[in-house]
PDB file of C-alpha atoms in Angstrom:
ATOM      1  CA  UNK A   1     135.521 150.312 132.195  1.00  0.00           C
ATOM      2  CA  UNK A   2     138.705 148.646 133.508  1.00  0.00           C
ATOM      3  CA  UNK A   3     137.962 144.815 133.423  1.00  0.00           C
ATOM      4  CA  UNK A   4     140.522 144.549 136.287  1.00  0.00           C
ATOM      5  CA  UNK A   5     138.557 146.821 138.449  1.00  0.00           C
ATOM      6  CA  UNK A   6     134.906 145.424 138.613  1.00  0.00           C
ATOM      7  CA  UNK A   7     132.488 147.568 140.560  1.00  0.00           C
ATOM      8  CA  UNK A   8     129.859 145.608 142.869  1.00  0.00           C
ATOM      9  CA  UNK A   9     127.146 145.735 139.864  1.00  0.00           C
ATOM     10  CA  UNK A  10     129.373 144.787 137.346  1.00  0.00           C
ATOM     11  CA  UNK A  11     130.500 141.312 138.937  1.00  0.00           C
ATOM     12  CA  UNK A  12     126.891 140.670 139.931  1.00  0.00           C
ATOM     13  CA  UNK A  13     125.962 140.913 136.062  1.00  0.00           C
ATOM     14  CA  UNK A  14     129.233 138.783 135.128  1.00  0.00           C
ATOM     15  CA  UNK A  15     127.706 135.840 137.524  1.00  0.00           C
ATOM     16  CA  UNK A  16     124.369 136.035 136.783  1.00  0.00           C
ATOM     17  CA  UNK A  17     125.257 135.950 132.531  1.00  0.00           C
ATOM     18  CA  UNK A  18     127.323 133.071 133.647  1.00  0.00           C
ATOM     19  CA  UNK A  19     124.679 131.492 135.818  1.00  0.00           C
ATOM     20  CA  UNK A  20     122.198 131.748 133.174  1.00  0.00           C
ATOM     21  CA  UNK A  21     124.755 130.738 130.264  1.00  0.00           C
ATOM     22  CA  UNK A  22     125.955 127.363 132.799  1.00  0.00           C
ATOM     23  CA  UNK A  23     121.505 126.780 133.100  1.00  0.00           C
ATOM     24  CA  UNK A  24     121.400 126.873 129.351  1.00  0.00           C
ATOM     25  CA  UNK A  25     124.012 124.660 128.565  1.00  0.00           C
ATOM     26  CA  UNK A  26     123.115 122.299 131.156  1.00  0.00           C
ATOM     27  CA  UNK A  27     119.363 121.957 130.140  1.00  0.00           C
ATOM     28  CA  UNK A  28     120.141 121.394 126.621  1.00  0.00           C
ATOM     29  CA  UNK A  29     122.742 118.261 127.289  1.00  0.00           C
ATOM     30  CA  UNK A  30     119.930 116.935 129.779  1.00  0.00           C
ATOM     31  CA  UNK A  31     117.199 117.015 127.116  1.00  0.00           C
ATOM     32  CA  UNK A  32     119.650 115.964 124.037  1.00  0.00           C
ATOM     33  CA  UNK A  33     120.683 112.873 126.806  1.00  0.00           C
ATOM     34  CA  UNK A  34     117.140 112.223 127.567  1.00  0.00           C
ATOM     35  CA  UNK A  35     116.082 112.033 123.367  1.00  0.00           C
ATOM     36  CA  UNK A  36     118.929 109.741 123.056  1.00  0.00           C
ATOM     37  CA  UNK A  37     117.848 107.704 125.836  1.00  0.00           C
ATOM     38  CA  UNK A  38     114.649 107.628 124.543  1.00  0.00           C
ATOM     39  CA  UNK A  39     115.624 106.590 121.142  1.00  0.00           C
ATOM     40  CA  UNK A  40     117.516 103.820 122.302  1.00  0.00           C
ATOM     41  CA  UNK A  41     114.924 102.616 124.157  1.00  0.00           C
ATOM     42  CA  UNK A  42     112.349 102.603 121.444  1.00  0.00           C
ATOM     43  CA  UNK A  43     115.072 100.945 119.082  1.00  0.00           C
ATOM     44  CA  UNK A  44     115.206  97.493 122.005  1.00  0.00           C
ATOM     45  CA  UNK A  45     111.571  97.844 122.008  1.00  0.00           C
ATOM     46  CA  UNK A  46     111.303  97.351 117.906  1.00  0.00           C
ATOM     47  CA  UNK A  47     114.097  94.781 118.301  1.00  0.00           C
ATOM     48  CA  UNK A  48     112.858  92.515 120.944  1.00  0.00           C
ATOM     49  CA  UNK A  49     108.748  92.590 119.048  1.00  0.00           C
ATOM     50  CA  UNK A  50     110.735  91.856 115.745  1.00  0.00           C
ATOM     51  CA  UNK A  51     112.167  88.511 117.465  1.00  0.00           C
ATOM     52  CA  UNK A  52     109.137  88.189 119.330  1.00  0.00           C
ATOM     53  CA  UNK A  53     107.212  88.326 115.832  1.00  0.00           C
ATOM     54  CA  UNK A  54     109.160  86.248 114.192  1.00  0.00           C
ATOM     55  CA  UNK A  55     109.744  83.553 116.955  1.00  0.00           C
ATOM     56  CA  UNK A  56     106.436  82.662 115.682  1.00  0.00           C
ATOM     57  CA  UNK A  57     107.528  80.623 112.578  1.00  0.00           C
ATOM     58  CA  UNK A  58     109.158  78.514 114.452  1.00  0.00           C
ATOM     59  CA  UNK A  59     106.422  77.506 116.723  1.00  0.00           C
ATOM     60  CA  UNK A  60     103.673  74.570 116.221  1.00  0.00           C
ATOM     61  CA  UNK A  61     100.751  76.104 114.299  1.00  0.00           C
ATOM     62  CA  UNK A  62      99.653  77.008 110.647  1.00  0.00           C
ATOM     63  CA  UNK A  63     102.311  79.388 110.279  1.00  0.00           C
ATOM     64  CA  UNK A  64     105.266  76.871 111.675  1.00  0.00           C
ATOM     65  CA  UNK A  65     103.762  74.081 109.646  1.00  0.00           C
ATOM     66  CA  UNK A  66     103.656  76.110 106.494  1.00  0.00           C
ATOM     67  CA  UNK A  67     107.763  77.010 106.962  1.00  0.00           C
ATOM     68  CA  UNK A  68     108.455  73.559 107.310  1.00  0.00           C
ATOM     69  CA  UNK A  69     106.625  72.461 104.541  1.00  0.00           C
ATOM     70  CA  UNK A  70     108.227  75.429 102.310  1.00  0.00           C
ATOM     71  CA  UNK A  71     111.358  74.062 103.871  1.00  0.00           C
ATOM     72  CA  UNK A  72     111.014  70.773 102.330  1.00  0.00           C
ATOM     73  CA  UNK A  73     109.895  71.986  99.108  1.00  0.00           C
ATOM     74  CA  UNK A  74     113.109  74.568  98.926  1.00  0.00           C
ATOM     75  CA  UNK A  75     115.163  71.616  99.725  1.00  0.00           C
ATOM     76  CA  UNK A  76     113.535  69.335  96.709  1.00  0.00           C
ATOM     77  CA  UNK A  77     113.379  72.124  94.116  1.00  0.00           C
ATOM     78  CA  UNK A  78     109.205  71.496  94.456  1.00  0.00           C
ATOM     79  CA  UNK A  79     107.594  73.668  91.191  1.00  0.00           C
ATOM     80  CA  UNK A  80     104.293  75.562  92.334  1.00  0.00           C
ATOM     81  CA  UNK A  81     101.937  74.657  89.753  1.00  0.00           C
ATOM     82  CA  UNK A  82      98.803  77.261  90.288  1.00  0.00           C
ATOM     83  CA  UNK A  83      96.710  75.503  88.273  1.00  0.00           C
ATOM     84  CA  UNK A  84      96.547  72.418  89.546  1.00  0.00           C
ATOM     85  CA  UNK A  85      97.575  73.348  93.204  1.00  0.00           C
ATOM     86  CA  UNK A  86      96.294  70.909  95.794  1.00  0.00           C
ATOM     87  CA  UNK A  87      94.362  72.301  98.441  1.00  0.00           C
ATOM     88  CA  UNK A  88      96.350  71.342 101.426  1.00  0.00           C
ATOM     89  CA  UNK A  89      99.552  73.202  99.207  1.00  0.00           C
ATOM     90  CA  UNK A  90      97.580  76.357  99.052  1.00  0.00           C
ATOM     91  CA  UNK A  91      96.805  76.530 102.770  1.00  0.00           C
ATOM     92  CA  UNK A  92     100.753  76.437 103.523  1.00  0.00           C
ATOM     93  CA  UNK A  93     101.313  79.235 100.976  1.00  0.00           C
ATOM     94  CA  UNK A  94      98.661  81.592 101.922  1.00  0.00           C
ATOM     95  CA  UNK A  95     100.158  80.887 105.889  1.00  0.00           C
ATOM     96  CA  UNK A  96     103.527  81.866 104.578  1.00  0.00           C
ATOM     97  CA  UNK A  97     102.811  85.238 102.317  1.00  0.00           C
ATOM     98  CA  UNK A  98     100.221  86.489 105.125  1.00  0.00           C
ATOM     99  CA  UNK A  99     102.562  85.717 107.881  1.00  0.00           C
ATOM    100  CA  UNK A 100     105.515  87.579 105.566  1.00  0.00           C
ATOM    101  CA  UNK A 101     103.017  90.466 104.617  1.00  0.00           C
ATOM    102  CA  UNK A 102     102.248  91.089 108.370  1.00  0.00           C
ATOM    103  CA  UNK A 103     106.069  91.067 109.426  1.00  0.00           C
ATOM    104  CA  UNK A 104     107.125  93.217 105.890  1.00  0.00           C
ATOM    105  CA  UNK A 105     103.752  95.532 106.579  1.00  0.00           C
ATOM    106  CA  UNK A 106     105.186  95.999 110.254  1.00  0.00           C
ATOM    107  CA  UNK A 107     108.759  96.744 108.962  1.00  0.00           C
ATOM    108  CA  UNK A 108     107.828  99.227 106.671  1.00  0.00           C
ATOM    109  CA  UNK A 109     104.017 100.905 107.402  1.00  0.00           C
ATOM    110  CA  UNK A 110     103.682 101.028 110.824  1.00  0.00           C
ATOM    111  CA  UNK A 111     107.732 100.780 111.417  1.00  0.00           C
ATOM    112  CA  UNK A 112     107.335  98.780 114.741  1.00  0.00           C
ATOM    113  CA  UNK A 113     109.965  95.943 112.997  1.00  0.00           C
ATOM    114  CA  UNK A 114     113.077  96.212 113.076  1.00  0.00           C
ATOM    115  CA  UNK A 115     114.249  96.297 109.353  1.00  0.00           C
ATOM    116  CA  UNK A 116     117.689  95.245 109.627  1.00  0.00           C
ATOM    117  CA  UNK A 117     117.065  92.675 112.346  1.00  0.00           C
ATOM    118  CA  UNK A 118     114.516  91.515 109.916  1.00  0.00           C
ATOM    119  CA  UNK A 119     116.776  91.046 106.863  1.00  0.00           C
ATOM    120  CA  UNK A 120     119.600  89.404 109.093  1.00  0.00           C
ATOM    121  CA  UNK A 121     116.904  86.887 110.652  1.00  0.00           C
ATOM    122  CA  UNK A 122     115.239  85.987 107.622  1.00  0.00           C
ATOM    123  CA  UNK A 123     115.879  87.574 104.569  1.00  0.00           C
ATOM    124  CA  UNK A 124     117.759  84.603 103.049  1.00  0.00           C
ATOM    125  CA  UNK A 125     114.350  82.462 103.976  1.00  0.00           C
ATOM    126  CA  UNK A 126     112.124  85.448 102.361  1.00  0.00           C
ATOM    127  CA  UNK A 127     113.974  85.698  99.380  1.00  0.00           C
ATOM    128  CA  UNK A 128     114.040  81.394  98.979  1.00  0.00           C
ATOM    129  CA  UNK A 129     109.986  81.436  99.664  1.00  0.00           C
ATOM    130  CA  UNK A 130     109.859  84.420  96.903  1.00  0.00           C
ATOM    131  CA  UNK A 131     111.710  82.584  94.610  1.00  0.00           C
ATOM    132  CA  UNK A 132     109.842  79.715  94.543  1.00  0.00           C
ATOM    133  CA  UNK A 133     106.039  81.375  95.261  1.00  0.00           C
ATOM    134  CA  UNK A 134     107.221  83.655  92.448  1.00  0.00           C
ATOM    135  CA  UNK A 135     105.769  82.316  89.565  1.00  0.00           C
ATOM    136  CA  UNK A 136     102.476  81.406  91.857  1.00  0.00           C
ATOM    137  CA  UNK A 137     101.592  85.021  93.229  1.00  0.00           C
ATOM    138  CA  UNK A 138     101.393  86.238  89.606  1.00  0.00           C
ATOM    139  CA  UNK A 139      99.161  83.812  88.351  1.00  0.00           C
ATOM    140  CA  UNK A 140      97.097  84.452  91.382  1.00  0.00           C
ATOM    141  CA  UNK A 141      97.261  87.884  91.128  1.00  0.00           C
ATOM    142  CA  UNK A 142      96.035  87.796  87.297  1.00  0.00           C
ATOM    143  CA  UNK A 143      93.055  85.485  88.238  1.00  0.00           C
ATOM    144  CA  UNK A 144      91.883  87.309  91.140  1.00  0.00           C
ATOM    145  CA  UNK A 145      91.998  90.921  88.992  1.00  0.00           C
TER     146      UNK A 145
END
Protein backbone atom coordinates (compact mmCIF):
# COMPACT_ATOMS: atom_id res chain seq x y z
CA UNK A 1 0.00 0.00 0.00
CA UNK A 2 1.37 3.41 -1.08
CA UNK A 3 0.50 5.83 1.85
CA UNK A 4 0.52 8.60 -0.82
CA UNK A 5 -2.14 6.94 -2.78
CA UNK A 6 -5.13 6.25 -0.34
CA UNK A 7 -8.01 4.36 -1.89
CA UNK A 8 -11.68 5.57 -0.82
CA UNK A 9 -11.74 2.76 2.09
CA UNK A 10 -8.52 3.41 3.27
CA UNK A 11 -9.05 7.26 4.13
CA UNK A 12 -12.47 6.41 5.54
CA UNK A 13 -10.62 4.00 8.12
CA UNK A 14 -7.76 6.76 8.67
CA UNK A 15 -10.76 9.28 9.85
CA UNK A 16 -12.76 7.15 11.63
CA UNK A 17 -9.32 5.70 13.87
CA UNK A 18 -8.78 9.36 14.21
CA UNK A 19 -12.34 10.22 15.11
CA UNK A 20 -12.45 7.59 17.62
CA UNK A 21 -8.73 8.27 18.93
CA UNK A 22 -9.81 12.52 19.12
CA UNK A 23 -13.41 10.89 21.28
CA UNK A 24 -11.03 9.05 23.52
CA UNK A 25 -8.77 11.62 24.33
CA UNK A 26 -11.36 14.11 24.73
CA UNK A 27 -13.55 12.04 27.22
CA UNK A 28 -10.72 11.23 29.37
CA UNK A 29 -9.51 15.14 29.92
CA UNK A 30 -13.38 15.87 30.53
CA UNK A 31 -13.68 13.24 33.28
CA UNK A 32 -9.93 13.82 34.77
CA UNK A 33 -11.26 17.88 34.70
CA UNK A 34 -14.49 16.96 36.23
CA UNK A 35 -12.56 14.66 39.35
CA UNK A 36 -10.44 17.61 39.82
CA UNK A 37 -13.26 19.86 39.97
CA UNK A 38 -14.83 17.74 42.21
CA UNK A 39 -11.98 17.43 44.52
CA UNK A 40 -11.58 20.95 44.84
CA UNK A 41 -14.86 21.41 45.66
CA UNK A 42 -15.02 18.90 48.43
CA UNK A 43 -11.59 20.39 49.77
CA UNK A 44 -13.74 24.35 50.25
CA UNK A 45 -16.44 22.29 51.61
CA UNK A 46 -14.01 20.65 54.53
CA UNK A 47 -12.42 24.11 54.78
CA UNK A 48 -15.29 26.38 55.23
CA UNK A 49 -17.13 23.43 58.13
CA UNK A 50 -13.56 23.44 59.74
CA UNK A 51 -13.93 27.41 60.30
CA UNK A 52 -17.45 27.00 60.72
CA UNK A 53 -16.60 24.35 63.58
CA UNK A 54 -14.27 26.10 65.10
CA UNK A 55 -15.90 29.64 64.98
CA UNK A 56 -17.64 28.08 67.79
CA UNK A 57 -14.99 28.71 70.54
CA UNK A 58 -15.19 31.93 70.10
CA UNK A 59 -18.83 32.36 70.60
CA UNK A 60 -20.85 32.95 74.07
CA UNK A 61 -21.64 29.49 75.48
CA UNK A 62 -19.99 26.61 77.57
CA UNK A 63 -17.53 25.99 75.04
CA UNK A 64 -16.46 29.95 74.58
CA UNK A 65 -16.54 30.34 78.32
CA UNK A 66 -14.36 27.35 78.92
CA UNK A 67 -11.50 28.92 76.23
CA UNK A 68 -11.54 31.97 78.02
CA UNK A 69 -11.21 30.62 81.23
CA UNK A 70 -8.26 28.19 79.89
CA UNK A 71 -7.06 31.46 78.49
CA UNK A 72 -6.64 33.02 81.76
CA UNK A 73 -5.25 30.09 83.39
CA UNK A 74 -2.47 29.69 80.37
CA UNK A 75 -1.74 33.25 80.95
CA UNK A 76 -1.21 32.75 85.01
CA UNK A 77 0.64 29.42 84.78
CA UNK A 78 -2.78 27.98 86.82
CA UNK A 79 -1.65 24.09 88.05
CA UNK A 80 -4.69 21.58 87.54
CA UNK A 81 -4.86 19.90 90.74
CA UNK A 82 -7.31 16.68 90.05
CA UNK A 83 -7.74 16.02 93.35
CA UNK A 84 -9.00 18.80 94.71
CA UNK A 85 -10.52 20.30 91.44
CA UNK A 86 -13.41 22.65 92.06
CA UNK A 87 -16.46 21.88 90.38
CA UNK A 88 -17.01 24.94 88.35
CA UNK A 89 -12.97 24.13 87.05
CA UNK A 90 -14.04 20.75 85.90
CA UNK A 91 -17.04 21.95 83.89
CA UNK A 92 -14.57 24.31 81.76
CA UNK A 93 -12.22 21.35 81.19
CA UNK A 94 -14.60 18.73 80.21
CA UNK A 95 -16.13 21.81 77.63
CA UNK A 96 -12.65 22.15 76.29
CA UNK A 97 -11.38 18.27 75.72
CA UNK A 98 -15.04 17.35 74.33
CA UNK A 99 -15.16 20.34 72.16
CA UNK A 100 -11.25 19.36 71.02
CA UNK A 101 -12.22 15.56 70.76
CA UNK A 102 -15.19 16.44 68.42
CA UNK A 103 -13.01 18.82 66.12
CA UNK A 104 -9.70 16.14 66.36
CA UNK A 105 -12.46 13.08 65.88
CA UNK A 106 -13.74 15.12 62.72
CA UNK A 107 -10.14 15.74 61.44
CA UNK A 108 -9.10 12.40 61.58
CA UNK A 109 -12.28 9.61 61.69
CA UNK A 110 -14.75 10.92 59.69
CA UNK A 111 -12.12 13.38 57.72
CA UNK A 112 -14.78 16.18 57.22
CA UNK A 113 -11.94 18.78 59.01
CA UNK A 114 -9.63 20.15 57.42
CA UNK A 115 -6.31 18.96 59.10
CA UNK A 116 -4.01 21.57 58.13
CA UNK A 117 -6.50 24.40 58.47
CA UNK A 118 -6.94 22.89 61.83
CA UNK A 119 -3.30 22.95 62.99
CA UNK A 120 -2.79 26.58 61.50
CA UNK A 121 -6.08 27.83 63.42
CA UNK A 122 -5.44 26.28 66.58
CA UNK A 123 -2.81 24.03 67.08
CA UNK A 124 -0.70 26.45 69.16
CA UNK A 125 -4.07 26.78 71.52
CA UNK A 126 -4.40 22.73 71.48
CA UNK A 127 -1.04 22.09 72.30
CA UNK A 128 -1.14 25.13 75.38
CA UNK A 129 -4.63 23.41 76.71
CA UNK A 130 -2.63 19.87 76.45
CA UNK A 131 0.07 21.09 78.24
CA UNK A 132 -1.56 22.26 81.01
CA UNK A 133 -4.73 19.49 81.14
CA UNK A 134 -1.78 17.10 80.80
CA UNK A 135 -1.12 16.05 84.07
CA UNK A 136 -5.18 16.14 84.73
CA UNK A 137 -6.39 13.66 81.88
CA UNK A 138 -4.05 11.01 83.35
CA UNK A 139 -5.15 11.12 86.70
CA UNK A 140 -8.61 11.02 85.35
CA UNK A 141 -7.99 8.45 83.14
CA UNK A 142 -6.42 6.15 86.05
CA UNK A 143 -9.50 6.82 88.33
CA UNK A 144 -12.09 6.22 85.87
CA UNK A 145 -10.25 2.62 84.71
Amino acid sequence: MDLLNFKDYDLLIVTIIGAFLTFVINSYLQIRTAKQNAALQRAEIKRAQTFQLLSRIFEPGPVGDARLEMARWVAIDKVIDHDNLDPKDDKVILSIIDFYEFVCEGALVGKTVDLDLLNQESGGRIQRYYLLLEDYVEKREKKLG
